[in-house]
């Protein structure tokens, strides 16, 4: 079962809302936990025990860590993290690691493939984050098993996130706030908006993307650029759309979850892009990888010595490199056991290191010339440069191999375009193109409003009843008319659910 299945939208979710409403506030957390484990069982069947065992293990490990002090406390945290990471590595990366060792040793090692539990990459990060907060004494070990289990298993976020922090969402999950008319309306509207982005835009673009990435040597010039840009659009529409479905479901239940996107394509640098894109993964990496590494004795002492010997800027570059390298290696490795994911992380490591290295020169240039990097021509050029960086990075992310990625990027600058051949091969007609363009225009308008600080739900609530109903039915009508589904439709799997 997935969020876009008919059973989920017409039976499962309404049943959860009704049962939640009929249950007393103190017991609503049990309804949500039961619904979450039922959802997981319907999706994964017998593998559900892995999620349940993780919940039990994390609950016990937090109490175990909380009772210790000193080195014993550190050892207990390390043991818990090793077990959690070990389970993730076994199911997702064991075959890839065995192939790498076999290639170096000149001998083939066979590893039994296991079913990858749904959402294991997400709830493992949440579990590690919770245990670290307990270890740092930022959060007391929770003695309420249901709250810990619901934090790790909440069904709307199990497939694609967002990756929450315990202190930010656990209490809200178990508060049992009532479903109100406003929360139901706003939540359902956000869910419909998310489904529209996924089914009207992303699923159509997937046809074009599949063609060009399955035939990387065939298309060049504008066709290669169009296919690459189409994947960026598909990824954003799909990922942000499914996050909207998650956030809308939580909104109905008056549960607070962290936002995962903040208009990422308004960014004017790669570092700003990653502050706006997949925000919760970036926050997790900053909190539990970057800060511990950058404040470690090794890095702090190294920075002190480098400042004395080579100067402040060189020390900053060296410290940034030491702290960012594990962050971006982890980022790439988290996405999957393939070399192009690792290279994707290294690609952004190089880009961000160049930003650090060139920062003093840029400041001197803007100071001497009086130009502003945030206005006029320079702002536009920075935006275009960032878009190029994003598109190239996502080509590396989507391609089957690093070689294929470089081939596709190189094809943009050579050979005939064959745009018509690309569109014909993807079986997209004029009506499909109209729907995709309409979807992109609407998403752009919404993002512009959000960037300018317009609170769309507050604006919606101020409108007359007739206008609110008209807008609501327009969104439903657009989803019915323009959504990709029905006879002959092949469901497109959610991209980030596989991670």
PDB file of C-alpha atoms in Angstrom, residues 18-163:
ATOM      1  CA  UNK A  18     -13.245   8.724  12.087  1.00  0.00           C
ATOM      2  CA  UNK A  19     -11.820   6.317  14.679  1.00  0.00           C
ATOM      3  CA  UNK A  20      -9.476   9.044  15.968  1.00  0.00           C
ATOM      4  CA  UNK A  21     -12.422  11.427  16.418  1.00  0.00           C
ATOM      5  CA  UNK A  22     -14.581   8.835  18.200  1.00  0.00           C
ATOM      6  CA  UNK A  23     -11.796   7.962  20.658  1.00  0.00           C
ATOM      7  CA  UNK A  24     -11.183   9.885  23.891  1.00  0.00           C
ATOM      8  CA  UNK A  25      -8.251  12.284  23.726  1.00  0.00           C
ATOM      9  CA  UNK A  26      -6.053  10.283  26.121  1.00  0.00           C
ATOM     10  CA  UNK A  27      -6.305   7.162  23.948  1.00  0.00           C
ATOM     11  CA  UNK A  28      -5.880   8.703  20.497  1.00  0.00           C
ATOM     12  CA  UNK A  29      -2.162   7.967  20.474  1.00  0.00           C
ATOM     13  CA  UNK A  30      -3.021   4.258  20.588  1.00  0.00           C
ATOM     14  CA  UNK A  31      -5.249   4.702  17.533  1.00  0.00           C
ATOM     15  CA  UNK A  32      -2.403   6.370  15.633  1.00  0.00           C
ATOM     16  CA  UNK A  33       0.133   3.727  16.648  1.00  0.00           C
ATOM     17  CA  UNK A  34      -2.250   0.922  15.706  1.00  0.00           C
ATOM     18  CA  UNK A  35      -2.994   2.608  12.373  1.00  0.00           C
ATOM     19  CA  UNK A  36       0.729   3.096  11.732  1.00  0.00           C
ATOM     20  CA  UNK A  37       1.590  -0.541  12.370  1.00  0.00           C
ATOM     21  CA  UNK A  38      -1.434  -1.701  10.336  1.00  0.00           C
ATOM     22  CA  UNK A  39      -0.341   0.524   7.437  1.00  0.00           C
ATOM     23  CA  UNK A  40       3.146  -0.937   7.680  1.00  0.00           C
ATOM     24  CA  UNK A  41       1.804  -4.500   7.785  1.00  0.00           C
ATOM     25  CA  UNK A  42      -0.353  -3.901   4.704  1.00  0.00           C
ATOM     26  CA  UNK A  43       2.712  -2.530   2.893  1.00  0.00           C
ATOM     27  CA  UNK A  44       5.419  -4.942   4.117  1.00  0.00           C
ATOM     28  CA  UNK A  45       3.566  -7.918   5.676  1.00  0.00           C
ATOM     29  CA  UNK A  46       5.979 -10.175   7.604  1.00  0.00           C
ATOM     30  CA  UNK A  47       8.810  -7.604   7.636  1.00  0.00           C
ATOM     31  CA  UNK A  48       6.742  -5.500  10.060  1.00  0.00           C
ATOM     32  CA  UNK A  49       8.585  -7.174  12.929  1.00  0.00           C
ATOM     33  CA  UNK A  50      11.722  -5.178  12.010  1.00  0.00           C
ATOM     34  CA  UNK A  51       9.954  -1.873  12.696  1.00  0.00           C
ATOM     35  CA  UNK A  52       8.375  -3.167  15.916  1.00  0.00           C
ATOM     36  CA  UNK A  53      11.722  -4.567  17.109  1.00  0.00           C
ATOM     37  CA  UNK A  54      13.398  -1.230  16.341  1.00  0.00           C
ATOM     38  CA  UNK A  55      10.792   0.607  18.425  1.00  0.00           C
ATOM     39  CA  UNK A  56      11.306  -1.765  21.356  1.00  0.00           C
ATOM     40  CA  UNK A  57      15.091  -1.635  21.043  1.00  0.00           C
ATOM     41  CA  UNK A  58      15.290   2.167  20.829  1.00  0.00           C
ATOM     42  CA  UNK A  59      12.922   2.559  23.784  1.00  0.00           C
ATOM     43  CA  UNK A  60      15.083   0.250  25.911  1.00  0.00           C
ATOM     44  CA  UNK A  61      18.386   1.679  24.652  1.00  0.00           C
ATOM     45  CA  UNK A  62      17.393   5.228  25.619  1.00  0.00           C
ATOM     46  CA  UNK A  63      16.588   4.133  29.175  1.00  0.00           C
ATOM     47  CA  UNK A  64      19.834   2.114  29.264  1.00  0.00           C
ATOM     48  CA  UNK A  65      21.893   5.128  28.163  1.00  0.00           C
ATOM     49  CA  UNK A  66      20.099   7.468  30.562  1.00  0.00           C
ATOM     50  CA  UNK A  67      21.076   5.334  33.573  1.00  0.00           C
ATOM     51  CA  UNK A  68      24.801   5.462  32.769  1.00  0.00           C
ATOM     52  CA  UNK A  69      27.460   8.164  33.033  1.00  0.00           C
ATOM     53  CA  UNK A  70      30.944   8.892  31.769  1.00  0.00           C
ATOM     54  CA  UNK A  71      32.616   6.412  29.445  1.00  0.00           C
ATOM     55  CA  UNK A  72      29.951   3.801  30.116  1.00  0.00           C
ATOM     56  CA  UNK A  73      27.324   6.193  28.766  1.00  0.00           C
ATOM     57  CA  UNK A  74      29.399   6.718  25.612  1.00  0.00           C
ATOM     58  CA  UNK A  75      29.886   2.981  25.120  1.00  0.00           C
ATOM     59  CA  UNK A  76      26.165   2.340  25.454  1.00  0.00           C
ATOM     60  CA  UNK A  77      25.359   4.990  22.851  1.00  0.00           C
ATOM     61  CA  UNK A  78      27.995   3.532  20.522  1.00  0.00           C
ATOM     62  CA  UNK A  79      26.546   0.022  20.914  1.00  0.00           C
ATOM     63  CA  UNK A  80      23.034   1.236  20.123  1.00  0.00           C
ATOM     64  CA  UNK A  81      24.175   3.188  17.054  1.00  0.00           C
ATOM     65  CA  UNK A  82      26.228   0.232  15.795  1.00  0.00           C
ATOM     66  CA  UNK A  83      23.188  -2.044  16.050  1.00  0.00           C
ATOM     67  CA  UNK A  84      20.897   0.430  14.275  1.00  0.00           C
ATOM     68  CA  UNK A  85      23.424   1.267  11.572  1.00  0.00           C
ATOM     69  CA  UNK A  86      24.378  -2.393  11.251  1.00  0.00           C
ATOM     70  CA  UNK A  87      20.793  -3.400  10.506  1.00  0.00           C
ATOM     71  CA  UNK A  88      20.533  -0.660   7.878  1.00  0.00           C
ATOM     72  CA  UNK A  89      23.856  -1.616   6.295  1.00  0.00           C
ATOM     73  CA  UNK A  90      22.947  -5.314   6.243  1.00  0.00           C
ATOM     74  CA  UNK A  91      19.707  -4.884   4.316  1.00  0.00           C
ATOM     75  CA  UNK A  92      20.754  -2.023   2.015  1.00  0.00           C
ATOM     76  CA  UNK A  93      24.506  -2.132   1.512  1.00  0.00           C
ATOM     77  CA  UNK A  94      25.810  -5.653   2.238  1.00  0.00           C
ATOM     78  CA  UNK A  95      25.735  -6.765  -1.398  1.00  0.00           C
ATOM     79  CA  UNK A  96      27.470  -3.606  -2.611  1.00  0.00           C
ATOM     80  CA  UNK A  97      30.158  -3.890   0.077  1.00  0.00           C
ATOM     81  CA  UNK A  98      30.695  -7.582  -0.725  1.00  0.00           C
ATOM     82  CA  UNK A  99      31.082  -6.774  -4.427  1.00  0.00           C
ATOM     83  CA  UNK A 100      33.667  -4.094  -3.614  1.00  0.00           C
ATOM     84  CA  UNK A 101      35.670  -6.413  -1.360  1.00  0.00           C
ATOM     85  CA  UNK A 102      35.447  -9.178  -3.940  1.00  0.00           C
ATOM     86  CA  UNK A 103      36.712  -6.874  -6.670  1.00  0.00           C
ATOM     87  CA  UNK A 104      39.726  -5.902  -4.546  1.00  0.00           C
ATOM     88  CA  UNK A 105      40.416  -9.475  -3.433  1.00  0.00           C
ATOM     89  CA  UNK A 106      39.823 -11.018  -6.837  1.00  0.00           C
ATOM     90  CA  UNK A 107      37.189 -13.332  -5.414  1.00  0.00           C
ATOM     91  CA  UNK A 108      33.395 -13.255  -5.608  1.00  0.00           C
ATOM     92  CA  UNK A 109      31.494 -13.104  -2.323  1.00  0.00           C
ATOM     93  CA  UNK A 110      27.800 -13.896  -2.372  1.00  0.00           C
ATOM     94  CA  UNK A 111      25.521 -12.237   0.189  1.00  0.00           C
ATOM     95  CA  UNK A 112      21.921 -13.247   0.611  1.00  0.00           C
ATOM     96  CA  UNK A 113      19.651 -10.399  -0.460  1.00  0.00           C
ATOM     97  CA  UNK A 114      17.084  -9.370   2.142  1.00  0.00           C
ATOM     98  CA  UNK A 115      13.855  -7.434   1.775  1.00  0.00           C
ATOM     99  CA  UNK A 116      14.523  -3.774   2.572  1.00  0.00           C
ATOM    100  CA  UNK A 117      11.986  -2.685   5.217  1.00  0.00           C
ATOM    101  CA  UNK A 118       9.923   0.310   4.173  1.00  0.00           C
ATOM    102  CA  UNK A 119      11.274   3.586   5.548  1.00  0.00           C
ATOM    103  CA  UNK A 120      14.265   2.034   7.322  1.00  0.00           C
ATOM    104  CA  UNK A 121      16.565   4.861   6.196  1.00  0.00           C
ATOM    105  CA  UNK A 122      14.204   7.422   7.716  1.00  0.00           C
ATOM    106  CA  UNK A 123      13.306   5.850  11.036  1.00  0.00           C
ATOM    107  CA  UNK A 124      16.924   4.788  11.617  1.00  0.00           C
ATOM    108  CA  UNK A 125      18.040   8.430  11.432  1.00  0.00           C
ATOM    109  CA  UNK A 126      15.221   9.475  13.759  1.00  0.00           C
ATOM    110  CA  UNK A 127      16.180   6.731  16.206  1.00  0.00           C
ATOM    111  CA  UNK A 128      19.868   7.703  16.202  1.00  0.00           C
ATOM    112  CA  UNK A 129      18.934  11.352  16.653  1.00  0.00           C
ATOM    113  CA  UNK A 130      16.723  10.545  19.649  1.00  0.00           C
ATOM    114  CA  UNK A 131      19.449   8.454  21.309  1.00  0.00           C
ATOM    115  CA  UNK A 132      22.022  11.219  20.756  1.00  0.00           C
ATOM    116  CA  UNK A 133      19.704  13.784  22.361  1.00  0.00           C
ATOM    117  CA  UNK A 134      19.322  11.476  25.376  1.00  0.00           C
ATOM    118  CA  UNK A 135      23.102  10.995  25.518  1.00  0.00           C
ATOM    119  CA  UNK A 136      23.723  14.759  25.382  1.00  0.00           C
ATOM    120  CA  UNK A 137      21.031  15.220  28.062  1.00  0.00           C
ATOM    121  CA  UNK A 138      19.044  17.507  25.768  1.00  0.00           C
ATOM    122  CA  UNK A 139      16.155  15.085  26.141  1.00  0.00           C
ATOM    123  CA  UNK A 140      15.268  12.724  28.980  1.00  0.00           C
ATOM    124  CA  UNK A 141      14.699   9.115  28.009  1.00  0.00           C
ATOM    125  CA  UNK A 142      10.950   8.799  27.501  1.00  0.00           C
ATOM    126  CA  UNK A 143       9.294   6.124  29.643  1.00  0.00           C
ATOM    127  CA  UNK A 144       6.170   6.144  27.472  1.00  0.00           C
ATOM    128  CA  UNK A 145       6.739   3.333  24.951  1.00  0.00           C
ATOM    129  CA  UNK A 146       3.768   4.383  22.813  1.00  0.00           C
ATOM    130  CA  UNK A 147       5.212   7.871  22.327  1.00  0.00           C
ATOM    131  CA  UNK A 148       8.607   6.498  21.254  1.00  0.00           C
ATOM    132  CA  UNK A 149       7.023   3.910  18.953  1.00  0.00           C
ATOM    133  CA  UNK A 150       4.666   6.445  17.371  1.00  0.00           C
ATOM    134  CA  UNK A 151       7.544   8.869  16.808  1.00  0.00           C
ATOM    135  CA  UNK A 152       9.387   6.183  14.821  1.00  0.00           C
ATOM    136  CA  UNK A 153       6.353   4.662  13.058  1.00  0.00           C
ATOM    137  CA  UNK A 154       3.881   7.490  12.285  1.00  0.00           C
ATOM    138  CA  UNK A 155       2.385   6.256   9.033  1.00  0.00           C
ATOM    139  CA  UNK A 156       2.175   9.513   7.003  1.00  0.00           C
ATOM    140  CA  UNK A 157       5.945  10.081   7.276  1.00  0.00           C
ATOM    141  CA  UNK A 158       7.294   6.513   7.240  1.00  0.00           C
ATOM    142  CA  UNK A 159       7.823   6.443   3.446  1.00  0.00           C
ATOM    143  CA  UNK A 160       9.450   9.795   2.612  1.00  0.00           C
ATOM    144  CA  UNK A 161       9.877  11.728   5.834  1.00  0.00           C
ATOM    145  CA  UNK A 162      10.219  14.446   6.971  1.00  0.00           C
ATOM    146  CA  UNK A 163      12.928  13.348   9.407  1.00  0.00           C
TER     147      UNK A 163
END
